[in-house]
């Protein structure tokens, strides 16, 4: 049976106190709505319908690259009204998963369970000791007969601990049949989606309920405190998954993964490390405290000292990087490379055994095998308009504080004197010195202060 996904994302999220709509607030580096959509797409849905409203253009712009059926809900008159807006684009056969854009961590497995229910109306519920504020599931002889919102509940109903998560899988036929009959005669004056439960039951439909694997899957975000709490819950969960895969995380409470991380064996991660985007870490890699690693691969045996920053870099085997190293996009190191403190690489390839141990900038360059780049050396790769390439051969020794003015090529085994400003290509095997000569000025007298 064909499956559609409907995501309710029209709410403002007043309690966020933000100019951004709530569903665009980030959790683990990605917007709440992006989490929901990513998960929904795993189910192979035919249509992904998003109901937008408050600051809708911002929401649409954020997902401009996705194939989505956008449906506007100009006025937010309730969840039932929201889903009603989809009817013109909703097929009459098949099923729809109804999700909330502010319940970001719903799991694909849980949704698959819900979608595979034999009932034309399945919903995700859970027993919780803290049901306050949520819709309660009313059962009779064990069967669901209605949902009552907290604000409409009697004292007895408020004692019920089974709550509505706001996630459903419903036959489209049911949505087409009952949504138009909703009214807003309730404490909040809203059209409640939850009221169709009773209508369906009255027509003899049996409601199926499914529980999520984890409580965080159904947790909604309404303010920044809940957002921060859910972030920590999610990070703890991710850290736990990595530890189960054999990663040694020094303190799971000080670990952040904002994306995907693939790991080898015996990886060690010290405190306050942040991974972003897609990262891959090989066997026996050690990562020091405070590193920020984005879209980067680090091969086996490499040791990263504290406070090193990586973005779109590829690090080879058995490297020593940092502390305080910065590898910018397209920094690529082969094996046994050393990059020391305050060394910045950008679009630079370091061949096997090459070293830049202190205070250097290498941009748009290639560095040959075993070459040593002295402290304070930089490539002057930019004339303010254009960028130029520096090619440094193998077994080169570049003295401290050299400036390599690109475009320039340094031959294999060349030696560059300290403090040189290199503007022309340097031949293989030669010593090149390009700096003012040291002179001693005879007869010079240092000025003295007049003591009289
Ligand atoms: C809803 C459920 C409640 C459930 C809870 C779980 C109803 C009536 N109640 O309550 O039983 O326990 O979710 O979190 O459905 N939205 C729109 N347009 C609207 C109203 C809401 O798009 O007009 C969107 C919101 O942006 C949000 C979602 O629907 O993403 C849920 O709306 P919200 O107002 O938070 O519903 P709750 O009161 O939490
Ligand atoms: Ca809510």
mmCIF file of C-alpha atoms in Angstrom, residues 8-379:
data_model
loop_
_atom_site.group_PDB
_atom_site.id
_atom_site.type_symbol
_atom_site.label_atom_id
_atom_site.label_comp_id
_atom_site.label_asym_id
_atom_site.label_seq_id
_atom_site.Cartn_x
_atom_site.Cartn_y
_atom_site.Cartn_z
ATOM 1 C CA UNK A 8 2.912 19.502 10.631
ATOM 2 C CA UNK A 9 5.242 22.472 10.771
ATOM 3 C CA UNK A 10 3.084 25.564 10.729
ATOM 4 C CA UNK A 11 3.379 26.565 14.374
ATOM 5 C CA UNK A 12 5.307 29.629 15.464
ATOM 6 C CA UNK A 13 6.888 28.244 18.587
ATOM 7 C CA UNK A 14 6.205 31.407 20.607
ATOM 8 C CA UNK A 15 8.153 30.143 23.601
ATOM 9 C CA UNK A 16 11.389 29.961 21.593
ATOM 10 C CA UNK A 17 11.401 33.794 21.483
ATOM 11 C CA UNK A 18 13.004 33.638 18.069
ATOM 12 C CA UNK A 19 12.575 35.287 14.672
ATOM 13 C CA UNK A 20 13.001 31.819 13.222
ATOM 14 C CA UNK A 21 10.114 29.354 13.074
ATOM 15 C CA UNK A 22 10.518 26.640 15.680
ATOM 16 C CA UNK A 23 11.052 23.817 13.201
ATOM 17 C CA UNK A 24 14.219 25.547 11.923
ATOM 18 C CA UNK A 25 15.895 25.572 15.330
ATOM 19 C CA UNK A 26 18.912 23.272 15.309
ATOM 20 C CA UNK A 27 19.422 20.053 17.227
ATOM 21 C CA UNK A 28 22.734 18.219 16.772
ATOM 22 C CA UNK A 29 23.664 20.553 13.921
ATOM 23 C CA UNK A 30 20.508 20.098 11.881
ATOM 24 C CA UNK A 31 17.081 21.726 12.028
ATOM 25 C CA UNK A 32 14.262 19.945 13.871
ATOM 26 C CA UNK A 33 12.361 19.602 10.614
ATOM 27 C CA UNK A 34 15.423 18.236 8.785
ATOM 28 C CA UNK A 35 15.638 15.443 11.375
ATOM 29 C CA UNK A 36 12.000 14.501 10.819
ATOM 30 C CA UNK A 37 12.286 14.671 7.032
ATOM 31 C CA UNK A 38 15.489 12.594 6.942
ATOM 32 C CA UNK A 39 13.819 9.884 8.998
ATOM 33 C CA UNK A 40 10.590 10.041 6.983
ATOM 34 C CA UNK A 41 12.512 9.617 3.734
ATOM 35 C CA UNK A 42 13.965 6.336 4.990
ATOM 36 C CA UNK A 43 10.477 4.836 4.780
ATOM 37 C CA UNK A 44 10.274 5.190 1.012
ATOM 38 C CA UNK A 45 7.242 7.435 1.053
ATOM 39 C CA UNK A 46 5.562 8.440 -2.179
ATOM 40 C CA UNK A 47 4.858 12.031 -1.188
ATOM 41 C CA UNK A 48 6.335 14.154 1.568
ATOM 42 C CA UNK A 49 3.842 16.845 2.452
ATOM 43 C CA UNK A 50 4.900 19.637 4.775
ATOM 44 C CA UNK A 51 2.330 21.979 6.266
ATOM 45 C CA UNK A 52 3.921 25.391 6.676
ATOM 46 C CA UNK A 53 2.640 28.629 8.135
ATOM 47 C CA UNK A 54 4.548 30.980 10.411
ATOM 48 C CA UNK A 55 7.521 32.470 8.509
ATOM 49 C CA UNK A 56 6.765 29.863 5.858
ATOM 50 C CA UNK A 57 9.153 31.267 3.268
ATOM 51 C CA UNK A 58 12.081 30.682 5.634
ATOM 52 C CA UNK A 59 10.992 27.064 5.999
ATOM 53 C CA UNK A 60 10.609 26.557 2.249
ATOM 54 C CA UNK A 61 13.973 28.181 1.534
ATOM 55 C CA UNK A 62 15.686 25.889 4.005
ATOM 56 C CA UNK A 63 14.441 22.844 2.062
ATOM 57 C CA UNK A 64 14.582 24.269 -1.455
ATOM 58 C CA UNK A 65 16.731 21.326 -2.622
ATOM 59 C CA UNK A 66 14.218 18.686 -1.451
ATOM 60 C CA UNK A 67 11.249 17.247 -3.297
ATOM 61 C CA UNK A 68 8.373 18.290 -1.063
ATOM 62 C CA UNK A 69 4.676 18.973 -1.521
ATOM 63 C CA UNK A 70 4.226 22.231 0.366
ATOM 64 C CA UNK A 71 0.823 23.004 1.797
ATOM 65 C CA UNK A 72 0.087 26.322 3.430
ATOM 66 C CA UNK A 73 -1.877 26.743 6.621
ATOM 67 C CA UNK A 74 -2.203 30.514 6.724
ATOM 68 C CA UNK A 75 -3.823 30.582 10.152
ATOM 69 C CA UNK A 76 -2.907 28.067 12.811
ATOM 70 C CA UNK A 77 -6.313 26.858 13.920
ATOM 71 C CA UNK A 78 -5.178 23.520 15.312
ATOM 72 C CA UNK A 79 -3.646 20.210 14.289
ATOM 73 C CA UNK A 80 -6.890 18.970 12.695
ATOM 74 C CA UNK A 81 -7.125 22.131 10.622
ATOM 75 C CA UNK A 82 -3.479 21.705 9.625
ATOM 76 C CA UNK A 83 -3.997 18.206 8.234
ATOM 77 C CA UNK A 84 -7.228 19.353 6.575
ATOM 78 C CA UNK A 85 -5.089 21.639 4.397
ATOM 79 C CA UNK A 86 -3.445 18.594 2.826
ATOM 80 C CA UNK A 87 -6.665 17.038 1.544
ATOM 81 C CA UNK A 88 -6.471 18.619 -1.933
ATOM 82 C CA UNK A 89 -3.074 16.969 -2.552
ATOM 83 C CA UNK A 90 -3.675 13.786 -0.560
ATOM 84 C CA UNK A 91 -4.477 10.621 -2.541
ATOM 85 C CA UNK A 92 -7.711 8.887 -1.545
ATOM 86 C CA UNK A 93 -6.086 5.481 -1.248
ATOM 87 C CA UNK A 94 -3.001 4.437 0.699
ATOM 88 C CA UNK A 95 -1.891 5.567 4.154
ATOM 89 C CA UNK A 96 -0.297 8.637 5.646
ATOM 90 C CA UNK A 97 2.171 8.924 8.456
ATOM 91 C CA UNK A 98 1.390 12.114 10.340
ATOM 92 C CA UNK A 99 4.411 13.600 12.106
ATOM 93 C CA UNK A 100 5.211 16.789 13.972
ATOM 94 C CA UNK A 101 8.040 19.020 12.844
ATOM 95 C CA UNK A 102 8.845 19.728 16.479
ATOM 96 C CA UNK A 103 9.261 16.081 17.510
ATOM 97 C CA UNK A 104 12.661 15.637 15.872
ATOM 98 C CA UNK A 105 14.009 12.317 17.081
ATOM 99 C CA UNK A 106 11.269 9.987 15.983
ATOM 100 C CA UNK A 107 12.986 6.785 14.820
ATOM 101 C CA UNK A 108 12.637 5.086 11.427
ATOM 102 C CA UNK A 109 12.113 1.680 13.061
ATOM 103 C CA UNK A 110 9.262 2.997 15.164
ATOM 104 C CA UNK A 111 7.649 4.572 12.116
ATOM 105 C CA UNK A 112 8.039 1.349 10.137
ATOM 106 C CA UNK A 113 6.260 -0.507 12.928
ATOM 107 C CA UNK A 114 3.454 2.026 12.859
ATOM 108 C CA UNK A 115 3.173 1.908 9.051
ATOM 109 C CA UNK A 116 2.976 -1.887 9.021
ATOM 110 C CA UNK A 117 -0.027 -2.010 11.347
ATOM 111 C CA UNK A 118 -3.030 -3.917 9.998
ATOM 112 C CA UNK A 119 -5.360 -1.270 11.387
ATOM 113 C CA UNK A 120 -6.344 1.676 9.183
ATOM 114 C CA UNK A 121 -5.667 3.864 12.238
ATOM 115 C CA UNK A 122 -2.484 3.273 14.226
ATOM 116 C CA UNK A 123 -0.986 5.691 16.692
ATOM 117 C CA UNK A 124 2.122 6.030 18.780
ATOM 118 C CA UNK A 125 1.426 6.169 22.497
ATOM 119 C CA UNK A 126 3.504 5.719 25.597
ATOM 120 C CA UNK A 127 3.168 5.369 29.323
ATOM 121 C CA UNK A 128 5.019 8.095 31.142
ATOM 122 C CA UNK A 129 5.190 9.292 34.744
ATOM 123 C CA UNK A 130 5.126 12.880 33.375
ATOM 124 C CA UNK A 131 2.032 13.112 31.169
ATOM 125 C CA UNK A 132 1.368 16.767 32.029
ATOM 126 C CA UNK A 133 0.334 18.923 29.081
ATOM 127 C CA UNK A 134 -0.162 16.033 26.679
ATOM 128 C CA UNK A 135 -3.240 14.355 25.244
ATOM 129 C CA UNK A 136 -4.388 11.303 27.240
ATOM 130 C CA UNK A 137 -5.481 8.017 25.704
ATOM 131 C CA UNK A 138 -8.929 6.969 26.851
ATOM 132 C CA UNK A 139 -9.506 3.222 26.714
ATOM 133 C CA UNK A 140 -12.569 1.094 27.301
ATOM 134 C CA UNK A 141 -12.170 -2.668 27.752
ATOM 135 C CA UNK A 142 -8.579 -2.149 26.664
ATOM 136 C CA UNK A 143 -9.544 -0.522 23.373
ATOM 137 C CA UNK A 144 -8.764 3.098 22.501
ATOM 138 C CA UNK A 145 -11.957 5.108 22.279
ATOM 139 C CA UNK A 146 -10.767 8.717 22.351
ATOM 140 C CA UNK A 147 -7.988 11.209 23.071
ATOM 141 C CA UNK A 148 -8.567 14.002 25.555
ATOM 142 C CA UNK A 149 -6.319 17.047 25.681
ATOM 143 C CA UNK A 150 -4.934 18.094 29.068
ATOM 144 C CA UNK A 151 -6.918 21.332 28.966
ATOM 145 C CA UNK A 152 -10.181 19.481 28.327
ATOM 146 C CA UNK A 153 -9.515 16.564 30.697
ATOM 147 C CA UNK A 154 -11.437 15.821 33.875
ATOM 148 C CA UNK A 155 -9.417 15.269 37.050
ATOM 149 C CA UNK A 156 -9.864 11.532 36.631
ATOM 150 C CA UNK A 157 -8.652 11.666 33.020
ATOM 151 C CA UNK A 158 -5.608 13.674 34.091
ATOM 152 C CA UNK A 159 -4.527 10.645 36.132
ATOM 153 C CA UNK A 160 -4.102 8.617 32.941
ATOM 154 C CA UNK A 161 -0.420 8.052 32.172
ATOM 155 C CA UNK A 162 -0.757 6.812 28.603
ATOM 156 C CA UNK A 163 -0.121 9.807 26.366
ATOM 157 C CA UNK A 164 -0.580 10.662 22.706
ATOM 158 C CA UNK A 165 2.759 11.295 21.030
ATOM 159 C CA UNK A 166 1.128 13.119 18.117
ATOM 160 C CA UNK A 167 2.412 10.556 15.597
ATOM 161 C CA UNK A 168 -0.105 8.522 13.617
ATOM 162 C CA UNK A 169 -0.441 6.296 10.588
ATOM 163 C CA UNK A 170 -3.912 6.674 9.129
ATOM 164 C CA UNK A 171 -5.649 5.454 5.969
ATOM 165 C CA UNK A 172 -6.142 8.441 3.662
ATOM 166 C CA UNK A 173 -9.756 7.390 3.279
ATOM 167 C CA UNK A 174 -10.256 8.097 6.988
ATOM 168 C CA UNK A 175 -8.681 11.555 6.716
ATOM 169 C CA UNK A 176 -10.865 12.424 3.748
ATOM 170 C CA UNK A 177 -13.956 11.155 5.530
ATOM 171 C CA UNK A 178 -13.619 12.663 9.038
ATOM 172 C CA UNK A 179 -11.488 15.812 8.952
ATOM 173 C CA UNK A 180 -14.279 17.880 7.419
ATOM 174 C CA UNK A 181 -16.510 17.036 10.381
ATOM 175 C CA UNK A 182 -14.187 18.509 13.018
ATOM 176 C CA UNK A 183 -15.306 21.401 15.165
ATOM 177 C CA UNK A 184 -13.510 23.662 17.631
ATOM 178 C CA UNK A 185 -15.809 23.306 20.613
ATOM 179 C CA UNK A 186 -13.085 22.744 23.179
ATOM 180 C CA UNK A 187 -11.048 24.537 25.802
ATOM 181 C CA UNK A 188 -8.546 25.893 23.254
ATOM 182 C CA UNK A 189 -11.029 26.723 20.473
ATOM 183 C CA UNK A 190 -8.906 24.639 18.079
ATOM 184 C CA UNK A 191 -9.649 21.986 15.490
ATOM 185 C CA UNK A 192 -8.088 18.947 17.137
ATOM 186 C CA UNK A 193 -6.740 16.211 14.897
ATOM 187 C CA UNK A 194 -7.181 13.920 17.875
ATOM 188 C CA UNK A 195 -10.975 14.199 17.633
ATOM 189 C CA UNK A 196 -11.033 11.937 14.571
ATOM 190 C CA UNK A 197 -10.128 9.037 16.859
ATOM 191 C CA UNK A 198 -13.563 9.045 18.429
ATOM 192 C CA UNK A 199 -15.255 9.459 15.031
ATOM 193 C CA UNK A 200 -13.408 6.440 13.658
ATOM 194 C CA UNK A 201 -14.166 4.351 16.731
ATOM 195 C CA UNK A 202 -17.867 5.248 16.489
ATOM 196 C CA UNK A 203 -17.751 3.892 12.933
ATOM 197 C CA UNK A 204 -16.400 0.552 14.213
ATOM 198 C CA UNK A 205 -12.716 1.057 13.415
ATOM 199 C CA UNK A 206 -10.269 -0.503 15.875
ATOM 200 C CA UNK A 207 -7.359 1.769 16.748
ATOM 201 C CA UNK A 208 -3.974 0.108 17.033
ATOM 202 C CA UNK A 209 -1.279 1.526 19.313
ATOM 203 C CA UNK A 210 2.465 1.156 19.014
ATOM 204 C CA UNK A 211 5.160 2.257 21.500
ATOM 205 C CA UNK A 212 8.481 3.791 20.568
ATOM 206 C CA UNK A 213 11.757 2.094 21.433
ATOM 207 C CA UNK A 214 13.034 5.204 23.244
ATOM 208 C CA UNK A 215 11.179 7.924 25.094
ATOM 209 C CA UNK A 216 13.200 10.657 23.349
ATOM 210 C CA UNK A 217 11.620 9.647 20.034
ATOM 211 C CA UNK A 218 8.356 11.273 21.032
ATOM 212 C CA UNK A 219 9.700 14.251 22.919
ATOM 213 C CA UNK A 220 8.552 17.569 21.511
ATOM 214 C CA UNK A 221 10.445 20.840 21.662
ATOM 215 C CA UNK A 222 8.588 23.963 22.752
ATOM 216 C CA UNK A 223 11.248 26.133 24.375
ATOM 217 C CA UNK A 224 15.024 26.443 24.552
ATOM 218 C CA UNK A 225 15.232 24.469 27.772
ATOM 219 C CA UNK A 226 13.544 21.466 26.197
ATOM 220 C CA UNK A 227 15.744 21.930 23.140
ATOM 221 C CA UNK A 228 18.926 21.850 25.230
ATOM 222 C CA UNK A 229 17.693 18.868 27.249
ATOM 223 C CA UNK A 230 16.801 16.908 24.136
ATOM 224 C CA UNK A 231 20.201 17.758 22.631
ATOM 225 C CA UNK A 232 21.943 16.266 25.678
ATOM 226 C CA UNK A 233 19.688 13.190 25.630
ATOM 227 C CA UNK A 234 20.494 12.646 21.965
ATOM 228 C CA UNK A 235 24.225 13.194 22.471
ATOM 229 C CA UNK A 236 24.250 10.719 25.347
ATOM 230 C CA UNK A 237 22.467 8.205 23.127
ATOM 231 C CA UNK A 238 24.960 8.689 20.287
ATOM 232 C CA UNK A 239 27.920 8.434 22.669
ATOM 233 C CA UNK A 240 26.460 5.202 24.025
ATOM 234 C CA UNK A 241 26.140 3.779 20.508
ATOM 235 C CA UNK A 242 29.784 4.608 19.798
ATOM 236 C CA UNK A 243 30.923 3.072 23.082
ATOM 237 C CA UNK A 244 29.013 -0.087 22.153
ATOM 238 C CA UNK A 245 31.067 -0.089 18.936
ATOM 239 C CA UNK A 246 34.246 -0.008 21.020
ATOM 240 C CA UNK A 247 35.125 3.687 21.118
ATOM 241 C CA UNK A 248 36.781 4.928 24.295
ATOM 242 C CA UNK A 249 34.988 8.185 25.076
ATOM 243 C CA UNK A 250 36.630 9.825 28.084
ATOM 244 C CA UNK A 251 33.445 11.574 29.168
ATOM 245 C CA UNK A 252 30.204 10.919 27.286
ATOM 246 C CA UNK A 253 28.708 14.041 28.872
ATOM 247 C CA UNK A 254 31.311 16.120 27.061
ATOM 248 C CA UNK A 255 30.948 14.654 23.588
ATOM 249 C CA UNK A 256 29.078 16.076 20.614
ATOM 250 C CA UNK A 257 28.306 14.480 17.286
ATOM 251 C CA UNK A 258 26.456 16.742 14.874
ATOM 252 C CA UNK A 259 26.249 14.350 11.952
ATOM 253 C CA UNK A 260 27.568 10.870 11.263
ATOM 254 C CA UNK A 261 30.722 9.256 12.586
ATOM 255 C CA UNK A 262 32.210 5.999 11.329
ATOM 256 C CA UNK A 263 34.860 4.498 13.578
ATOM 257 C CA UNK A 264 37.517 1.777 13.568
ATOM 258 C CA UNK A 265 38.739 -0.170 16.597
ATOM 259 C CA UNK A 266 40.214 1.341 19.756
ATOM 260 C CA UNK A 267 39.531 4.944 18.903
ATOM 261 C CA UNK A 268 40.060 7.240 21.882
ATOM 262 C CA UNK A 269 38.245 10.552 22.186
ATOM 263 C CA UNK A 270 39.132 12.994 24.931
ATOM 264 C CA UNK A 271 36.712 15.561 26.351
ATOM 265 C CA UNK A 272 34.933 18.362 24.484
ATOM 266 C CA UNK A 273 35.518 17.045 20.993
ATOM 267 C CA UNK A 274 32.896 18.064 18.406
ATOM 268 C CA UNK A 275 32.299 16.097 15.219
ATOM 269 C CA UNK A 276 30.280 17.703 12.441
ATOM 270 C CA UNK A 277 28.975 16.452 9.103
ATOM 271 C CA UNK A 278 30.360 13.116 7.953
ATOM 272 C CA UNK A 279 33.561 11.952 9.611
ATOM 273 C CA UNK A 280 35.501 8.713 9.428
ATOM 274 C CA UNK A 281 38.109 7.696 11.983
ATOM 275 C CA UNK A 282 40.434 4.687 11.561
ATOM 276 C CA UNK A 283 41.801 2.201 14.091
ATOM 277 C CA UNK A 284 43.788 3.376 17.122
ATOM 278 C CA UNK A 285 43.267 7.056 16.403
ATOM 279 C CA UNK A 286 43.594 9.271 19.468
ATOM 280 C CA UNK A 287 41.844 12.613 19.528
ATOM 281 C CA UNK A 288 42.866 15.162 22.136
ATOM 282 C CA UNK A 289 40.621 17.505 24.081
ATOM 283 C CA UNK A 290 38.765 20.347 22.417
ATOM 284 C CA UNK A 291 39.131 19.334 18.766
ATOM 285 C CA UNK A 292 36.485 20.325 16.203
ATOM 286 C CA UNK A 293 36.358 17.878 13.295
ATOM 287 C CA UNK A 294 34.079 18.464 10.315
ATOM 288 C CA UNK A 295 33.635 16.320 7.190
ATOM 289 C CA UNK A 296 37.063 14.806 7.719
ATOM 290 C CA UNK A 297 38.697 11.391 7.409
ATOM 291 C CA UNK A 298 41.501 10.420 9.771
ATOM 292 C CA UNK A 299 43.343 7.193 9.001
ATOM 293 C CA UNK A 300 44.602 4.591 11.475
ATOM 294 C CA UNK A 301 47.270 5.260 14.059
ATOM 295 C CA UNK A 302 47.115 9.041 13.861
ATOM 296 C CA UNK A 303 47.341 11.075 17.039
ATOM 297 C CA UNK A 304 45.604 14.435 17.176
ATOM 298 C CA UNK A 305 46.812 16.665 20.004
ATOM 299 C CA UNK A 306 44.332 19.039 21.718
ATOM 300 C CA UNK A 307 42.522 22.001 20.169
ATOM 301 C CA UNK A 308 43.036 21.126 16.544
ATOM 302 C CA UNK A 309 40.421 22.123 13.957
ATOM 303 C CA UNK A 310 39.594 20.226 10.771
ATOM 304 C CA UNK A 311 37.242 20.956 7.915
ATOM 305 C CA UNK A 312 36.967 18.854 4.747
ATOM 306 C CA UNK A 313 40.408 17.390 5.316
ATOM 307 C CA UNK A 314 41.888 13.951 4.730
ATOM 308 C CA UNK A 315 44.523 12.844 7.217
ATOM 309 C CA UNK A 316 46.758 9.827 6.513
ATOM 310 C CA UNK A 317 48.012 7.037 8.752
ATOM 311 C CA UNK A 318 50.299 7.555 11.717
ATOM 312 C CA UNK A 319 50.277 11.341 11.521
ATOM 313 C CA UNK A 320 50.986 13.604 14.463
ATOM 314 C CA UNK A 321 48.765 16.640 14.318
ATOM 315 C CA UNK A 322 48.512 19.573 16.700
ATOM 316 C CA UNK A 323 48.119 20.886 19.303
ATOM 317 C CA UNK A 324 46.412 23.943 17.804
ATOM 318 C CA UNK A 325 46.690 22.809 14.187
ATOM 319 C CA UNK A 326 44.167 23.946 11.608
ATOM 320 C CA UNK A 327 43.413 21.851 8.544
ATOM 321 C CA UNK A 328 41.116 23.692 6.171
ATOM 322 C CA UNK A 329 39.308 22.377 3.074
ATOM 323 C CA UNK A 330 41.349 20.044 0.895
ATOM 324 C CA UNK A 331 44.213 19.692 3.311
ATOM 325 C CA UNK A 332 45.428 16.178 2.527
ATOM 326 C CA UNK A 333 48.234 14.406 4.349
ATOM 327 C CA UNK A 334 49.821 11.080 3.406
ATOM 328 C CA UNK A 335 51.214 8.770 6.108
ATOM 329 C CA UNK A 336 53.719 9.771 8.818
ATOM 330 C CA UNK A 337 53.098 13.502 8.357
ATOM 331 C CA UNK A 338 53.681 15.888 11.273
ATOM 332 C CA UNK A 339 51.692 19.105 11.588
ATOM 333 C CA UNK A 340 52.529 21.064 14.706
ATOM 334 C CA UNK A 341 51.183 23.979 16.694
ATOM 335 C CA UNK A 342 49.778 26.999 14.897
ATOM 336 C CA UNK A 343 50.216 25.429 11.495
ATOM 337 C CA UNK A 344 47.458 26.083 8.976
ATOM 338 C CA UNK A 345 46.966 24.044 5.809
ATOM 339 C CA UNK A 346 44.533 24.969 3.062
ATOM 340 C CA UNK A 347 44.233 23.128 -0.252
ATOM 341 C CA UNK A 348 47.624 21.619 0.415
ATOM 342 C CA UNK A 349 48.882 18.070 -0.059
ATOM 343 C CA UNK A 350 51.657 16.848 2.203
ATOM 344 C CA UNK A 351 53.438 13.717 0.947
ATOM 345 C CA UNK A 352 54.583 10.924 3.216
ATOM 346 C CA UNK A 353 56.885 11.946 6.059
ATOM 347 C CA UNK A 354 56.612 15.683 5.368
ATOM 348 C CA UNK A 355 56.716 17.982 8.392
ATOM 349 C CA UNK A 356 55.596 21.480 9.310
ATOM 350 C CA UNK A 357 56.014 21.619 13.031
ATOM 351 C CA UNK A 358 55.568 25.233 14.072
ATOM 352 C CA UNK A 359 53.807 28.428 13.050
ATOM 353 C CA UNK A 360 53.355 27.983 9.312
ATOM 354 C CA UNK A 361 50.769 28.690 6.614
ATOM 355 C CA UNK A 362 50.721 26.431 3.580
ATOM 356 C CA UNK A 363 48.006 27.301 1.075
ATOM 357 C CA UNK A 364 47.454 26.004 -2.481
ATOM 358 C CA UNK A 365 50.624 23.971 -2.308
ATOM 359 C CA UNK A 366 52.090 20.505 -2.566
ATOM 360 C CA UNK A 367 54.862 19.377 -0.279
ATOM 361 C CA UNK A 368 57.044 16.395 -1.243
ATOM 362 C CA UNK A 369 58.057 13.400 0.846
ATOM 363 C CA UNK A 370 60.227 13.959 3.918
ATOM 364 C CA UNK A 371 60.377 17.700 3.297
ATOM 365 C CA UNK A 372 60.703 19.867 6.381
ATOM 366 C CA UNK A 373 59.017 23.243 6.490
ATOM 367 C CA UNK A 374 60.690 25.477 9.071
ATOM 368 C CA UNK A 375 58.967 27.502 11.766
ATOM 369 C CA UNK A 376 57.227 30.643 10.605
ATOM 370 C CA UNK A 377 57.307 29.745 6.921
ATOM 371 C CA UNK A 378 54.402 30.799 4.751
ATOM 372 C CA UNK A 379 53.244 30.517 1.195
#
